[in-house]
Amino acid sequence: MTARIVIIGTGFAGLWSALSARRLLQLREKEKDVEIVVVAPKPSLVLRPRLYEADASAMVHDLGALFRATNIEFVQGFVEAIDTSKRTIRYASDLTGAGTLSYNSLVLAAGSSVVHPKTVEGISEYSFDIDSITSASKLELHLQNRTSLPPSAARDTVVVCGAGFTGIELATELPSRVGAGTRVVLVDGSEEIGPELGPGPRPVIKKALQQLNVEVKLGSAIASIDKTGVTLNSGEHIETLTAIWTAGVRATPLTQQIPHEKDALGRICVDATLCVPSAKEVYVTGDAAHVLADPAGQLALMSCQHALLLGRVAGHNAAAHLIKEPKIDYSQKAYNCCLDLGGFGAVICRGWQRDIMLEGDLAKRVKKYINGTLIYPPTNAAEAIAAADPNVNADSDELFKQMLATIQATA
């Protein structure tokens, strides 16, 4: 009887899980023994790391042809329930209605979403975000249409709520998107810019924000957002028609349906093979997984950089579980951080302490290569299967050297 791997999600982790599982089955000549099924609302990869850029609607890559070429079945649907006792998932589909799928191995790769704190009054009604194609496109349309409104302080002010990685990238990109005469304000309750990034890249970030005339207001969290603007806990009110929320994400709610320990971000605590200890046939990957990347104690981040390898390991192990092959441990000791800084350039840092390696124009060229080439899957089936090897690009230090050599060779 044919076994089945079900993968929930077509983000970076879901896509590479499917391709990695297919790779192992091909290598062991077990393709007829195991089928691979991917369930998601659309057969497409949203380039979420690029949604701070203009033309958000173009930040999507169709996966239909690649799935067909690699014999990966796609089921259109939004997964509503996971039953680990019965080993089934239930999904709702616009095409076929409700459906149920059984699995022998399950990979949960449904990602994360931005958090709207209930303590911030009006956040859902009056703020924008760039968490999805839909929301980023809504923001883009709003930015384009606001120029048809009468001039005012509110029309000509954009407030970015949250000075973390996404907030910084968006705030530094906005001056080129909204044009001269528009005030861009970056707000955060922390006393420091980019608190999770540490002190390493901070001098470059501050220099970029200053050069791009982005105002920074720190040390006072946002109390409320309404149709007139943003009010801080300090009592200051910033008039704006454009408040963009970028502060914080949380793992998919589907993690709550798997009975096992979770962290504060809703991620499931998995073992080194990404298996759920209380449900041995379930693997959790990408933004939904709480797992050590470095034995020294660093956890995998909710980022594309980690999702790419997490997906490859999860898919490999989901297939290995079924064909009685040895599983492999997830390990990603090397870490590089590449932060886009809009018209200023970019900054690239090495290691978990984020020591600056490059800044300015050359760093920007590396960032463009990552965003425009590296994160896209190959369109050729054989190349995609080969690239799904968990040992490919596992060392981000070596990958960075290869990227830099490629960029300098084409200069």
mmCIF file of C-alpha atoms in Angstrom:
data_model
loop_
_atom_site.group_PDB
_atom_site.id
_atom_site.type_symbol
_atom_site.label_atom_id
_atom_site.label_comp_id
_atom_site.label_asym_id
_atom_site.label_seq_id
_atom_site.Cartn_x
_atom_site.Cartn_y
_atom_site.Cartn_z
ATOM 1 C CA MET A 1 0.000 0.000 0.000
ATOM 2 C CA THR A 2 1.322 3.446 -0.950
ATOM 3 C CA ALA A 3 2.281 5.649 1.995
ATOM 4 C CA ARG A 4 1.632 9.386 1.974
ATOM 5 C CA ILE A 5 3.559 12.434 3.076
ATOM 6 C CA VAL A 6 1.333 15.473 3.528
ATOM 7 C CA ILE A 7 3.018 18.879 3.629
ATOM 8 C CA ILE A 8 1.040 21.909 4.800
ATOM 9 C CA GLY A 9 2.246 25.130 3.182
ATOM 10 C CA THR A 10 4.069 26.363 0.070
ATOM 11 C CA GLY A 11 6.398 28.852 1.698
ATOM 12 C CA PHE A 12 10.156 28.344 1.649
ATOM 13 C CA ALA A 13 10.025 25.554 4.238
ATOM 14 C CA GLY A 14 7.061 23.790 2.629
ATOM 15 C CA LEU A 15 8.458 23.928 -0.901
ATOM 16 C CA TRP A 16 11.874 22.594 0.091
ATOM 17 C CA SER A 17 10.325 19.933 2.311
ATOM 18 C CA ALA A 18 8.467 18.558 -0.700
ATOM 19 C CA LEU A 19 11.502 18.664 -2.978
ATOM 20 C CA SER A 20 13.790 17.133 -0.350
ATOM 21 C CA ALA A 21 11.377 14.269 0.284
ATOM 22 C CA ARG A 22 11.174 13.639 -3.461
ATOM 23 C CA ARG A 23 14.978 13.682 -3.705
ATOM 24 C CA LEU A 24 15.427 10.959 -1.065
ATOM 25 C CA LEU A 25 12.705 8.782 -2.577
ATOM 26 C CA GLN A 26 14.387 9.056 -5.986
ATOM 27 C CA LEU A 27 17.806 8.211 -4.588
ATOM 28 C CA ARG A 28 16.467 5.095 -2.870
ATOM 29 C CA GLU A 29 14.168 4.162 -5.805
ATOM 30 C CA LYS A 30 11.124 4.304 -3.527
ATOM 31 C CA GLU A 31 9.018 6.744 -5.544
ATOM 32 C CA LYS A 32 6.259 4.188 -6.127
ATOM 33 C CA ASP A 33 6.062 3.436 -2.411
ATOM 34 C CA VAL A 34 5.385 6.981 -1.173
ATOM 35 C CA GLU A 35 3.319 9.837 -2.589
ATOM 36 C CA ILE A 36 3.906 13.477 -1.695
ATOM 37 C CA VAL A 37 0.933 15.825 -1.321
ATOM 38 C CA VAL A 38 1.195 19.558 -0.671
ATOM 39 C CA VAL A 39 -1.844 21.409 0.664
ATOM 40 C CA ALA A 40 -2.076 25.197 0.474
ATOM 41 C CA PRO A 41 -4.448 27.917 -0.728
ATOM 42 C CA LYS A 42 -2.417 28.389 -3.943
ATOM 43 C CA PRO A 43 0.443 26.546 -5.695
ATOM 44 C CA SER A 44 2.725 29.531 -5.298
ATOM 45 C CA LEU A 45 5.645 30.775 -3.252
ATOM 46 C CA VAL A 46 5.135 34.235 -1.772
ATOM 47 C CA LEU A 47 8.465 36.081 -1.611
ATOM 48 C CA ARG A 48 7.640 37.368 1.839
ATOM 49 C CA PRO A 49 11.147 38.752 2.507
ATOM 50 C CA ARG A 50 10.549 41.149 -0.410
ATOM 51 C CA LEU A 51 7.156 42.563 0.580
ATOM 52 C CA TYR A 52 8.731 45.771 1.881
ATOM 53 C CA GLU A 53 9.624 46.591 -1.733
ATOM 54 C CA ALA A 54 7.426 48.265 -4.338
ATOM 55 C CA ASP A 55 5.272 46.191 -6.712
ATOM 56 C CA ALA A 56 4.169 43.772 -4.005
ATOM 57 C CA SER A 57 1.760 41.921 -6.291
ATOM 58 C CA ALA A 58 4.760 40.675 -8.316
ATOM 59 C CA MET A 59 6.404 39.070 -5.288
ATOM 60 C CA VAL A 60 4.974 35.629 -5.972
ATOM 61 C CA HIS A 61 6.438 32.645 -7.832
ATOM 62 C CA ASP A 62 4.174 30.021 -9.392
ATOM 63 C CA LEU A 63 5.001 26.453 -8.350
ATOM 64 C CA GLY A 64 2.430 24.555 -10.388
ATOM 65 C CA ALA A 65 4.768 23.542 -13.208
ATOM 66 C CA LEU A 66 7.549 22.542 -10.810
ATOM 67 C CA PHE A 67 5.191 20.394 -8.741
ATOM 68 C CA ARG A 68 3.930 18.629 -11.852
ATOM 69 C CA ALA A 69 7.453 18.067 -13.176
ATOM 70 C CA THR A 70 8.610 16.560 -9.869
ATOM 71 C CA ASN A 71 5.471 14.433 -9.389
ATOM 72 C CA ILE A 72 4.357 16.309 -6.286
ATOM 73 C CA GLU A 73 0.585 16.424 -5.980
ATOM 74 C CA PHE A 74 -0.931 19.788 -5.081
ATOM 75 C CA VAL A 75 -4.279 20.072 -3.277
ATOM 76 C CA GLN A 76 -5.871 23.504 -3.182
ATOM 77 C CA GLY A 77 -7.206 24.223 0.266
ATOM 78 C CA PHE A 78 -6.844 25.995 3.566
ATOM 79 C CA VAL A 79 -6.042 23.549 6.366
ATOM 80 C CA GLU A 80 -8.440 23.968 9.275
ATOM 81 C CA ALA A 81 -7.684 20.996 11.508
ATOM 82 C CA ILE A 82 -5.011 18.438 12.313
ATOM 83 C CA ASP A 83 -5.917 15.233 14.171
ATOM 84 C CA THR A 84 -2.714 13.498 15.239
ATOM 85 C CA SER A 85 -4.622 10.591 16.826
ATOM 86 C CA LYS A 86 -6.322 9.708 13.527
ATOM 87 C CA ARG A 87 -3.422 10.981 11.380
ATOM 88 C CA THR A 88 -5.661 13.181 9.268
ATOM 89 C CA ILE A 89 -5.986 16.799 8.256
ATOM 90 C CA ARG A 90 -9.162 18.622 7.281
ATOM 91 C CA TYR A 91 -9.148 21.437 4.746
ATOM 92 C CA ALA A 92 -11.588 23.803 3.093
ATOM 93 C CA SER A 93 -11.324 24.385 -0.650
ATOM 94 C CA ASP A 94 -12.938 26.917 -2.961
ATOM 95 C CA LEU A 95 -12.698 24.335 -5.738
ATOM 96 C CA THR A 96 -13.873 21.122 -4.100
ATOM 97 C CA GLY A 97 -15.377 22.141 -0.770
ATOM 98 C CA ALA A 98 -14.273 20.505 2.471
ATOM 99 C CA GLY A 99 -11.916 17.567 2.334
ATOM 100 C CA THR A 100 -9.932 15.193 4.523
ATOM 101 C CA LEU A 101 -6.520 13.664 3.895
ATOM 102 C CA SER A 102 -4.848 10.893 5.823
ATOM 103 C CA TYR A 103 -1.075 10.856 6.246
ATOM 104 C CA ASN A 104 1.731 8.550 7.258
ATOM 105 C CA SER A 105 4.122 11.473 7.684
ATOM 106 C CA LEU A 106 3.015 15.073 8.159
ATOM 107 C CA VAL A 107 5.138 18.183 7.690
ATOM 108 C CA LEU A 108 3.711 21.359 9.195
ATOM 109 C CA ALA A 109 5.218 24.270 7.271
ATOM 110 C CA ALA A 110 2.435 26.841 7.500
ATOM 111 C CA GLY A 111 4.679 29.688 8.598
ATOM 112 C CA SER A 112 3.770 32.630 10.782
ATOM 113 C CA SER A 113 1.781 35.850 10.698
ATOM 114 C CA VAL A 114 2.092 39.340 12.097
ATOM 115 C CA VAL A 115 0.692 39.903 15.591
ATOM 116 C CA HIS A 116 -1.912 42.575 16.271
ATOM 117 C CA PRO A 117 -1.736 43.163 20.052
ATOM 118 C CA LYS A 118 -5.142 43.568 21.654
ATOM 119 C CA THR A 119 -3.647 46.280 23.856
ATOM 120 C CA VAL A 120 -3.276 48.605 20.849
ATOM 121 C CA GLU A 121 -6.714 50.073 20.259
ATOM 122 C CA GLY A 122 -7.690 50.415 16.593
ATOM 123 C CA ILE A 123 -4.782 48.402 15.214
ATOM 124 C CA SER A 124 -6.912 46.075 13.067
ATOM 125 C CA GLU A 125 -9.196 48.826 11.796
ATOM 126 C CA TYR A 126 -6.689 51.554 11.010
ATOM 127 C CA SER A 127 -3.262 50.043 10.333
ATOM 128 C CA PHE A 128 -1.654 48.444 7.307
ATOM 129 C CA ASP A 129 0.947 45.668 7.246
ATOM 130 C CA ILE A 130 3.192 43.866 4.751
ATOM 131 C CA ASP A 131 2.634 40.352 6.073
ATOM 132 C CA SER A 132 1.047 38.946 2.903
ATOM 133 C CA ILE A 133 0.636 39.694 -0.794
ATOM 134 C CA THR A 134 -2.885 40.938 -0.089
ATOM 135 C CA SER A 135 -1.957 43.281 2.726
ATOM 136 C CA ALA A 136 1.213 44.583 1.045
ATOM 137 C CA SER A 137 -0.741 45.249 -2.172
ATOM 138 C CA LYS A 138 -3.411 47.070 -0.169
ATOM 139 C CA LEU A 139 -0.719 49.313 1.314
ATOM 140 C CA GLU A 140 0.783 49.970 -2.115
ATOM 141 C CA LEU A 141 -2.572 51.001 -3.556
ATOM 142 C CA HIS A 142 -3.140 53.296 -0.578
ATOM 143 C CA LEU A 143 0.270 54.950 -1.031
ATOM 144 C CA GLN A 144 -0.472 55.550 -4.707
ATOM 145 C CA ASN A 145 -3.980 56.928 -4.072
ATOM 146 C CA ARG A 146 -3.144 59.238 -1.173
ATOM 147 C CA THR A 147 -1.689 61.826 -3.560
ATOM 148 C CA SER A 148 -5.220 62.451 -4.855
ATOM 149 C CA LEU A 149 -6.225 63.694 -1.388
ATOM 150 C CA PRO A 150 -5.892 67.332 -0.309
ATOM 151 C CA PRO A 151 -2.453 68.113 1.177
ATOM 152 C CA SER A 152 -2.292 67.735 4.956
ATOM 153 C CA ALA A 153 0.107 66.645 7.674
ATOM 154 C CA ALA A 154 -1.763 63.331 7.936
ATOM 155 C CA ARG A 155 -1.641 62.660 4.179
ATOM 156 C CA ASP A 156 2.047 63.466 4.000
ATOM 157 C CA THR A 157 3.178 61.383 6.980
ATOM 158 C CA VAL A 158 3.853 57.637 7.084
ATOM 159 C CA VAL A 159 4.411 55.959 10.452
ATOM 160 C CA VAL A 160 6.183 52.591 10.621
ATOM 161 C CA CYS A 161 5.239 50.901 13.889
ATOM 162 C CA GLY A 162 8.099 48.676 15.021
ATOM 163 C CA ALA A 163 11.849 49.242 14.598
ATOM 164 C CA GLY A 164 12.884 45.616 14.163
ATOM 165 C CA PHE A 165 14.257 43.965 11.017
ATOM 166 C CA THR A 166 11.115 44.415 8.903
ATOM 167 C CA GLY A 167 10.392 47.894 10.201
ATOM 168 C CA ILE A 168 13.904 49.108 9.399
ATOM 169 C CA GLU A 169 13.838 47.657 5.873
ATOM 170 C CA LEU A 170 10.449 49.208 5.193
ATOM 171 C CA ALA A 171 11.265 52.609 6.718
ATOM 172 C CA THR A 172 14.460 52.943 4.677
ATOM 173 C CA GLU A 173 12.714 51.820 1.487
ATOM 174 C CA LEU A 174 9.757 54.189 1.872
ATOM 175 C CA PRO A 175 11.518 57.474 0.959
ATOM 176 C CA SER A 176 12.042 56.177 -2.586
ATOM 177 C CA ARG A 177 8.463 54.913 -2.739
ATOM 178 C CA VAL A 178 6.598 57.959 -1.391
ATOM 179 C CA GLY A 179 8.853 60.675 -2.807
ATOM 180 C CA ALA A 180 10.084 63.987 -1.464
ATOM 181 C CA GLY A 181 7.807 65.936 0.836
ATOM 182 C CA THR A 182 6.545 62.908 2.758
ATOM 183 C CA ARG A 183 7.592 62.513 6.367
ATOM 184 C CA VAL A 184 8.593 58.958 7.349
ATOM 185 C CA VAL A 185 8.566 58.191 11.085
ATOM 186 C CA LEU A 186 9.867 54.975 12.681
ATOM 187 C CA VAL A 187 8.421 54.261 16.143
ATOM 188 C CA ASP A 188 9.297 51.634 18.747
ATOM 189 C CA GLY A 189 8.828 51.133 22.474
ATOM 190 C CA SER A 190 12.417 49.970 22.863
ATOM 191 C CA GLU A 191 15.181 52.345 23.836
ATOM 192 C CA GLU A 192 17.355 51.117 20.946
ATOM 193 C CA ILE A 193 16.853 50.741 17.211
ATOM 194 C CA GLY A 194 16.689 47.110 16.085
ATOM 195 C CA PRO A 195 16.734 45.635 19.596
ATOM 196 C CA GLU A 196 16.851 42.023 18.375
ATOM 197 C CA LEU A 197 19.757 42.819 16.038
ATOM 198 C CA GLY A 198 22.080 43.829 18.844
ATOM 199 C CA PRO A 199 24.684 46.607 18.805
ATOM 200 C CA GLY A 200 26.717 45.287 15.839
ATOM 201 C CA PRO A 201 24.875 46.839 12.866
ATOM 202 C CA ARG A 202 23.323 49.714 14.845
ATOM 203 C CA PRO A 203 25.799 52.471 13.853
ATOM 204 C CA VAL A 204 25.211 51.750 10.153
ATOM 205 C CA ILE A 205 21.432 51.592 10.633
ATOM 206 C CA LYS A 206 21.442 54.937 12.416
ATOM 207 C CA LYS A 207 23.590 56.482 9.696
ATOM 208 C CA ALA A 208 21.216 55.213 7.000
ATOM 209 C CA LEU A 209 18.110 56.495 8.774
ATOM 210 C CA GLN A 210 19.717 59.901 9.239
ATOM 211 C CA GLN A 211 20.883 60.105 5.621
ATOM 212 C CA LEU A 212 17.413 59.147 4.369
ATOM 213 C CA ASN A 213 15.710 61.679 6.701
ATOM 214 C CA VAL A 214 13.703 59.023 8.517
ATOM 215 C CA GLU A 215 12.603 60.298 11.920
ATOM 216 C CA VAL A 216 13.046 57.876 14.813
ATOM 217 C CA LYS A 217 10.992 57.921 17.996
ATOM 218 C CA LEU A 218 12.062 55.379 20.604
ATOM 219 C CA GLY A 219 11.140 54.598 24.185
ATOM 220 C CA SER A 220 7.381 54.985 23.890
ATOM 221 C CA ALA A 221 5.156 52.188 22.651
ATOM 222 C CA ILE A 222 2.031 52.747 20.576
ATOM 223 C CA ALA A 223 -1.138 53.108 22.608
ATOM 224 C CA SER A 224 -3.702 53.436 19.850
ATOM 225 C CA ILE A 225 -4.276 53.998 16.149
ATOM 226 C CA ASP A 226 -7.309 55.765 14.704
ATOM 227 C CA LYS A 227 -8.373 57.556 11.528
ATOM 228 C CA THR A 228 -6.453 60.660 12.562
ATOM 229 C CA GLY A 229 -3.139 59.000 13.383
ATOM 230 C CA VAL A 230 -1.011 57.195 15.941
ATOM 231 C CA THR A 231 -0.944 57.958 19.685
ATOM 232 C CA LEU A 232 2.055 56.920 21.749
ATOM 233 C CA ASN A 233 2.036 55.918 25.405
ATOM 234 C CA SER A 234 3.834 59.189 26.096
ATOM 235 C CA GLY A 235 0.720 61.014 24.927
ATOM 236 C CA GLU A 236 2.261 62.275 21.692
ATOM 237 C CA HIS A 237 -0.074 62.082 18.701
ATOM 238 C CA ILE A 238 1.358 61.749 15.186
ATOM 239 C CA GLU A 239 -1.104 62.728 12.482
ATOM 240 C CA THR A 240 -1.127 60.158 9.686
ATOM 241 C CA LEU A 241 -3.388 58.320 7.294
ATOM 242 C CA THR A 242 -0.740 55.611 6.922
ATOM 243 C CA ALA A 243 0.243 53.595 9.990
ATOM 244 C CA ILE A 244 2.079 50.375 9.090
ATOM 245 C CA TRP A 245 2.399 47.671 11.752
ATOM 246 C CA THR A 246 5.565 45.539 11.604
ATOM 247 C CA ALA A 247 6.090 44.622 15.255
ATOM 248 C CA GLY A 248 6.157 40.909 15.983
ATOM 249 C CA VAL A 249 5.051 37.628 14.440
ATOM 250 C CA ARG A 250 3.601 34.395 15.785
ATOM 251 C CA ALA A 251 3.620 30.836 14.442
ATOM 252 C CA THR A 252 0.616 29.477 12.553
ATOM 253 C CA PRO A 253 -2.400 28.710 14.797
ATOM 254 C CA LEU A 254 -2.216 25.119 13.515
ATOM 255 C CA THR A 255 0.599 24.489 16.005
ATOM 256 C CA GLN A 256 -2.021 24.682 18.752
ATOM 257 C CA GLN A 257 -3.655 21.524 17.356
ATOM 258 C CA ILE A 258 -0.559 19.410 17.898
ATOM 259 C CA PRO A 259 -0.327 18.293 21.539
ATOM 260 C CA HIS A 260 3.198 19.234 22.535
ATOM 261 C CA GLU A 261 5.153 21.992 24.249
ATOM 262 C CA LYS A 262 5.246 25.393 22.536
ATOM 263 C CA ASP A 263 7.319 28.495 23.096
ATOM 264 C CA ALA A 264 6.098 32.072 23.610
ATOM 265 C CA LEU A 265 5.820 32.553 19.835
ATOM 266 C CA GLY A 266 3.587 29.496 19.409
ATOM 267 C CA ARG A 267 6.358 27.385 17.859
ATOM 268 C CA ILE A 268 6.389 23.656 18.616
ATOM 269 C CA CYS A 269 9.446 22.387 20.482
ATOM 270 C CA VAL A 270 10.812 19.658 18.226
ATOM 271 C CA ASP A 271 13.862 17.415 18.468
ATOM 272 C CA ALA A 272 16.963 17.800 16.295
ATOM 273 C CA THR A 273 15.328 15.844 13.447
ATOM 274 C CA LEU A 274 12.361 18.298 13.580
ATOM 275 C CA CYS A 275 10.109 15.492 14.799
ATOM 276 C CA VAL A 276 7.440 16.163 17.430
ATOM 277 C CA PRO A 277 8.392 13.851 20.337
ATOM 278 C CA SER A 278 4.747 13.177 21.250
ATOM 279 C CA ALA A 279 3.726 12.473 17.632
ATOM 280 C CA LYS A 280 6.574 10.668 15.892
ATOM 281 C CA GLU A 281 5.037 10.882 12.422
ATOM 282 C CA VAL A 282 4.762 14.697 12.578
ATOM 283 C CA TYR A 283 7.572 17.058 11.557
ATOM 284 C CA VAL A 284 7.462 20.800 12.102
ATOM 285 C CA THR A 285 9.599 23.195 10.126
ATOM 286 C CA GLY A 286 10.193 26.830 9.195
ATOM 287 C CA ASP A 287 8.639 29.528 11.374
ATOM 288 C CA ALA A 288 6.546 26.928 13.233
ATOM 289 C CA ALA A 289 9.573 25.088 14.698
ATOM 290 C CA HIS A 290 11.364 25.831 17.964
ATOM 291 C CA VAL A 291 14.740 24.137 17.503
ATOM 292 C CA LEU A 292 18.398 24.835 18.156
ATOM 293 C CA ALA A 293 20.345 25.994 15.120
ATOM 294 C CA ASP A 294 23.612 26.113 17.041
ATOM 295 C CA PRO A 295 24.467 23.748 19.922
ATOM 296 C CA ALA A 296 25.816 26.813 21.745
ATOM 297 C CA GLY A 297 22.190 27.749 22.380
ATOM 298 C CA GLN A 298 21.046 29.844 19.421
ATOM 299 C CA LEU A 299 17.560 29.015 18.190
ATOM 300 C CA ALA A 300 16.600 28.982 14.535
ATOM 301 C CA LEU A 301 15.068 32.337 13.651
ATOM 302 C CA MET A 302 11.755 32.952 11.942
ATOM 303 C CA SER A 303 13.551 33.843 8.733
ATOM 304 C CA CYS A 304 14.010 32.749 5.130
ATOM 305 C CA GLN A 305 17.664 31.904 5.818
ATOM 306 C CA HIS A 306 16.690 29.248 8.334
ATOM 307 C CA ALA A 307 13.486 28.109 6.605
ATOM 308 C CA LEU A 308 15.416 27.032 3.501
ATOM 309 C CA LEU A 309 17.462 24.444 5.419
ATOM 310 C CA LEU A 310 14.752 23.581 7.935
ATOM 311 C CA GLY A 311 12.524 22.617 5.010
ATOM 312 C CA ARG A 312 15.157 20.420 3.402
ATOM 313 C CA VAL A 313 15.793 18.579 6.682
ATOM 314 C CA ALA A 314 12.093 18.127 7.482
ATOM 315 C CA GLY A 315 11.240 16.718 4.055
ATOM 316 C CA HIS A 316 14.223 14.377 4.078
ATOM 317 C CA ASN A 317 13.291 13.043 7.507
ATOM 318 C CA ALA A 318 9.582 12.709 6.737
ATOM 319 C CA ALA A 319 10.519 10.434 3.810
ATOM 320 C CA ALA A 320 13.295 8.659 5.735
ATOM 321 C CA HIS A 321 10.775 7.790 8.460
ATOM 322 C CA LEU A 322 8.647 5.906 5.935
ATOM 323 C CA ILE A 323 11.362 4.054 4.018
ATOM 324 C CA LYS A 324 13.418 3.127 7.095
ATOM 325 C CA GLU A 325 16.382 5.328 6.245
ATOM 326 C CA PRO A 326 18.522 7.107 8.884
ATOM 327 C CA LYS A 327 17.259 10.565 9.730
ATOM 328 C CA ILE A 328 19.539 13.587 9.916
ATOM 329 C CA ASP A 329 19.814 16.343 12.510
ATOM 330 C CA TYR A 330 19.186 19.985 11.740
ATOM 331 C CA SER A 331 22.266 22.140 12.417
ATOM 332 C CA GLN A 332 22.995 25.645 11.124
ATOM 333 C CA LYS A 333 25.852 27.078 13.164
ATOM 334 C CA ALA A 334 26.881 29.775 10.681
ATOM 335 C CA TYR A 335 24.651 32.828 10.520
ATOM 336 C CA ASN A 336 24.789 35.940 8.343
ATOM 337 C CA CYS A 337 22.387 38.857 8.557
ATOM 338 C CA CYS A 338 21.680 40.979 5.465
ATOM 339 C CA LEU A 339 19.606 44.107 6.093
ATOM 340 C CA ASP A 340 18.379 46.305 3.246
ATOM 341 C CA LEU A 341 18.715 50.020 3.986
ATOM 342 C CA GLY A 342 16.954 51.472 0.963
ATOM 343 C CA GLY A 343 18.731 54.286 -0.862
ATOM 344 C CA PHE A 344 21.638 54.121 1.578
ATOM 345 C CA GLY A 345 22.575 50.578 0.539
ATOM 346 C CA ALA A 346 22.591 47.629 2.926
ATOM 347 C CA VAL A 347 24.554 46.153 5.819
ATOM 348 C CA ILE A 348 25.740 42.561 6.076
ATOM 349 C CA CYS A 349 26.803 41.087 9.404
ATOM 350 C CA ARG A 350 28.507 37.826 10.314
ATOM 351 C CA GLY A 351 27.769 35.545 13.234
ATOM 352 C CA TRP A 352 25.150 35.611 15.944
ATOM 353 C CA GLN A 353 26.870 38.685 17.396
ATOM 354 C CA ARG A 354 26.326 40.369 14.002
ATOM 355 C CA ASP A 355 29.741 41.904 13.373
ATOM 356 C CA ILE A 356 29.690 44.158 10.306
ATOM 357 C CA MET A 357 31.239 42.609 7.185
ATOM 358 C CA LEU A 358 29.971 44.911 4.445
ATOM 359 C CA GLU A 359 27.953 48.086 4.160
ATOM 360 C CA GLY A 360 26.806 50.445 1.471
ATOM 361 C CA ASP A 361 26.727 49.700 -2.261
ATOM 362 C CA LEU A 362 28.480 46.303 -2.329
ATOM 363 C CA ALA A 363 26.262 45.056 0.493
ATOM 364 C CA LYS A 364 23.258 46.297 -1.488
ATOM 365 C CA ARG A 365 24.347 44.275 -4.511
ATOM 366 C CA VAL A 366 24.541 41.178 -2.330
ATOM 367 C CA LYS A 367 21.058 41.900 -0.955
ATOM 368 C CA LYS A 368 19.685 42.309 -4.481
ATOM 369 C CA TYR A 369 21.253 38.994 -5.493
ATOM 370 C CA ILE A 370 19.632 37.278 -2.515
ATOM 371 C CA ASN A 371 16.229 38.843 -3.165
ATOM 372 C CA GLY A 372 16.317 38.514 -6.938
ATOM 373 C CA THR A 373 18.054 35.168 -7.439
ATOM 374 C CA LEU A 374 19.046 33.108 -4.425
ATOM 375 C CA ILE A 375 15.661 32.666 -2.751
ATOM 376 C CA TYR A 376 13.912 31.581 -5.970
ATOM 377 C CA PRO A 377 13.761 27.823 -6.672
ATOM 378 C CA PRO A 378 15.140 26.440 -9.941
ATOM 379 C CA THR A 379 12.490 25.997 -12.644
ATOM 380 C CA ASN A 380 14.166 22.866 -13.985
ATOM 381 C CA ALA A 381 12.950 19.752 -12.127
ATOM 382 C CA ALA A 382 16.315 17.973 -11.992
ATOM 383 C CA GLU A 383 18.062 21.109 -10.756
ATOM 384 C CA ALA A 384 15.402 21.668 -8.099
ATOM 385 C CA ILE A 385 15.683 18.088 -6.836
ATOM 386 C CA ALA A 386 19.475 18.353 -6.705
ATOM 387 C CA ALA A 387 19.238 21.665 -4.839
ATOM 388 C CA ALA A 388 17.012 20.007 -2.212
ATOM 389 C CA ASP A 389 19.990 18.137 -0.754
ATOM 390 C CA PRO A 390 20.116 19.127 2.953
ATOM 391 C CA ASN A 391 23.882 19.470 2.621
ATOM 392 C CA VAL A 392 23.630 22.110 -0.130
ATOM 393 C CA ASN A 393 24.206 25.659 1.158
ATOM 394 C CA ALA A 394 23.999 24.470 4.754
ATOM 395 C CA ASP A 395 27.007 26.660 5.609
ATOM 396 C CA SER A 396 25.922 30.283 5.172
ATOM 397 C CA ASP A 397 29.522 31.519 5.505
ATOM 398 C CA GLU A 398 30.556 29.477 2.476
ATOM 399 C CA LEU A 399 27.408 30.510 0.613
ATOM 400 C CA PHE A 400 28.210 34.162 1.269
ATOM 401 C CA LYS A 401 31.698 33.729 -0.173
ATOM 402 C CA GLN A 402 30.201 32.156 -3.302
ATOM 403 C CA MET A 403 27.674 34.976 -3.678
ATOM 404 C CA LEU A 404 30.310 37.662 -3.251
ATOM 405 C CA ALA A 405 32.563 36.015 -5.841
ATOM 406 C CA THR A 406 29.652 35.823 -8.314
ATOM 407 C CA ILE A 407 28.719 39.470 -7.787
ATOM 408 C CA GLN A 408 32.277 40.749 -8.079
ATOM 409 C CA ALA A 409 32.830 38.678 -11.219
ATOM 410 C CA THR A 410 29.854 40.373 -12.907
ATOM 411 C CA ALA A 411 30.770 43.896 -11.796
#
